[in-house]
Coordinates of C-alpha atoms in Angstrom, one line a residue:
X796 CA 151.3 157.3 197.6
X797 CA 149.8 156.1 193.9
X798 CA 151.9 158.0 192.4
X799 CA 155.2 157.6 194.4
X800 CA 154.5 153.7 194.4
X801 CA 154.4 154.0 190.4
X802 CA 157.1 156.1 189.8
X803 CA 159.4 153.4 191.7
X804 CA 158.1 151.0 189.7
X805 CA 158.6 152.5 186.0
X806 CA 162.6 153.0 187.9
X807 CA 163.2 149.8 188.6
X808 CA 161.3 148.5 185.3
X809 CA 164.1 151.3 183.5
X810 CA 167.0 149.7 185.4
X811 CA 166.3 146.0 184.6
X812 CA 165.9 147.2 181.1
X813 CA 168.6 149.1 180.1
X814 CA 170.6 146.5 181.8
X815 CA 169.5 144.3 179.9
X816 CA 170.2 145.9 176.9
X817 CA 174.1 146.8 178.0
X818 CA 174.1 142.6 178.0
X819 CA 176.0 141.9 175.1
X820 CA 174.7 137.8 175.5
X821 CA 171.1 138.6 175.7
X822 CA 169.4 138.9 172.2
X823 CA 165.9 140.2 174.0
X824 CA 164.0 140.2 177.0
X825 CA 159.9 139.5 178.7
X826 CA 158.1 141.3 180.7
X827 CA 155.9 139.3 182.9
X828 CA 153.2 142.2 182.9
X829 CA 152.8 145.5 183.0
X830 CA 148.7 145.5 183.5
X831 CA 147.2 145.2 186.8
X832 CA 146.3 141.7 187.9
X833 CA 142.6 141.5 189.1
X834 CA 142.1 137.8 188.5
X835 CA 142.6 135.5 191.8
X836 CA 142.0 139.1 194.4
X837 CA 143.9 142.3 193.2
X838 CA 147.7 143.5 192.3
X839 CA 147.8 146.3 191.3
X840 CA 151.2 146.3 190.2
X841 CA 151.2 147.8 187.1
X842 CA 152.3 150.7 184.3
X843 CA 148.8 150.0 182.7
X844 CA 145.3 149.1 184.4
X845 CA 143.0 146.6 184.0
X846 CA 142.0 147.2 180.1
X847 CA 146.0 147.8 179.4
X848 CA 145.1 151.0 179.3
X849 CA 147.7 154.2 181.0
X850 CA 147.5 154.7 184.3
X851 CA 149.3 158.7 183.3
X852 CA 152.2 157.1 185.1
X853 CA 154.5 157.7 182.5
X854 CA 154.0 158.4 178.6
X855 CA 154.5 155.9 176.1
X856 CA 157.4 158.5 174.2
X857 CA 159.1 158.5 178.4
X858 CA 158.7 154.7 177.9
X859 CA 160.6 154.4 174.5
X860 CA 163.9 156.0 175.7
X861 CA 164.9 153.1 177.6
X862 CA 162.6 150.4 175.9
X863 CA 163.0 150.3 172.0
X864 CA 165.0 149.6 169.4
X865 CA 167.1 152.2 169.7
X866 CA 168.0 152.9 173.0
X867 CA 171.1 155.6 173.9
X868 CA 172.8 154.2 177.7
X869 CA 174.9 156.4 180.2
X870 CA 176.6 153.9 182.2
X871 CA 176.5 156.1 185.8
X872 CA 178.4 154.7 189.0
X873 CA 176.7 156.4 191.3
X874 CA 173.7 159.7 190.3
X875 CA 174.5 161.5 193.7
X876 CA 178.0 163.6 193.6
X877 CA 179.4 165.9 195.5
X878 CA 179.8 169.2 195.5
X879 CA 183.2 169.8 193.6
X880 CA 182.9 165.8 192.4
X881 CA 183.5 165.3 188.4
X882 CA 180.8 164.3 186.8
X883 CA 181.7 161.4 184.5
X884 CA 180.0 158.9 183.2
X885 CA 180.0 156.2 179.7
X886 CA 177.5 155.9 176.8
X887 CA 177.2 152.9 174.9
X888 CA 174.3 152.6 171.8
X889 CA 171.9 149.7 171.7
X890 CA 170.7 149.0 167.7
X891 CA 168.7 146.4 166.7
X892 CA 169.2 147.9 163.4
X893 CA 172.1 146.6 161.6
X894 CA 171.2 148.6 158.7
X895 CA 171.3 152.0 161.1
X896 CA 175.0 153.5 162.1
X897 CA 174.9 156.0 164.4
X898 CA 178.4 158.4 164.7
X899 CA 177.7 161.3 167.8
X900 CA 176.0 161.4 170.7
X901 CA 174.9 164.9 172.4
X902 CA 175.6 164.8 176.0
X903 CA 174.2 167.8 178.1
X904 CA 174.5 168.5 181.7
X905 CA 170.9 170.5 182.0
X906 CA 169.7 172.6 185.3
X907 CA 165.8 173.3 184.4
X908 CA 165.9 173.9 180.7
X909 CA 169.3 176.0 181.0
X910 CA 172.3 174.2 179.5
X911 CA 175.5 173.6 181.5
X912 CA 177.4 171.4 179.7
X913 CA 177.8 170.3 176.4
X914 CA 179.8 167.5 174.7
X915 CA 179.7 165.5 171.7
X916 CA 181.3 161.8 171.7
X917 CA 181.4 159.2 169.3
X918 CA 179.6 156.5 168.8
X919 CA 182.0 153.4 168.1
X920 CA 180.2 150.4 166.1
X921 CA 181.3 147.3 166.5
X922 CA 179.1 145.5 164.5
X923 CA 177.1 143.9 166.3
X924 CA 174.0 145.0 168.3
X925 CA 176.0 147.0 171.2
X926 CA 178.4 149.8 170.3
X927 CA 181.3 150.2 172.3
X928 CA 180.9 152.6 175.5
X929 CA 182.8 155.5 175.6
X930 CA 183.7 157.6 178.5
X931 CA 182.3 161.1 179.4
X932 CA 183.6 163.9 181.8
X933 CA 182.0 166.9 182.4
X934 CA 184.3 168.1 185.0
X935 CA 183.6 169.5 188.1
X936 CA 180.2 171.2 188.5
X937 CA 180.7 173.3 192.1
X938 CA 177.3 174.2 193.1
X939 CA 176.5 175.4 196.9
X940 CA 173.6 173.0 197.6
X941 CA 171.6 170.2 196.6
X942 CA 170.3 171.0 193.3
X943 CA 168.7 168.6 190.5
X944 CA 170.4 168.0 187.5
X945 CA 169.3 165.9 184.3
X946 CA 171.9 164.2 181.8
X947 CA 170.2 164.5 178.3
X948 CA 172.2 162.3 175.4
X949 CA 170.7 162.8 171.7
X950 CA 171.9 160.4 168.8
X951 CA 172.2 162.3 165.5
X952 CA 168.6 160.9 164.9
X953 CA 166.7 162.7 166.9
X954 CA 166.6 159.3 169.8
X955 CA 167.0 161.0 173.5
X956 CA 167.3 159.2 177.2
X957 CA 167.9 161.2 180.5
X958 CA 168.9 160.7 183.6
X959 CA 168.5 162.2 186.7
X960 CA 171.5 162.8 188.7
X961 CA 171.9 164.9 191.9

């Protein structure tokens, strides 16, 4: 229960933070608290314990994939696809350092560690924090059983983000 509830909390934080990063009008965000609160009773709601130590629910590297000064964002209409649906999504880059200019994103569909499909798309810089969204289509995969895949998005500087899809 602890691991499942923690995974859900992290997924909710991720969705909320990525929504903030995709919103051009926002210049920042604040999270109320990431640690457990033991003040007026106990609320074990944080990613960190009351001593600001990790509970082991997520590594700092995984957290920085979706919460950092450079984030490559996948925009999916759904995370579930039928056997012969085309896997389509868009890619956008949130970059807080105006001196950094990105040129391309490598998009990979993985089954375990094996790369099933790989495409490289350009980053359309706007001169602002957010790049223009670029559409990606992996096409039909055509699997016979329910399976989990991973979409991995990587910038040329090594910044990475990943999304599980079914």
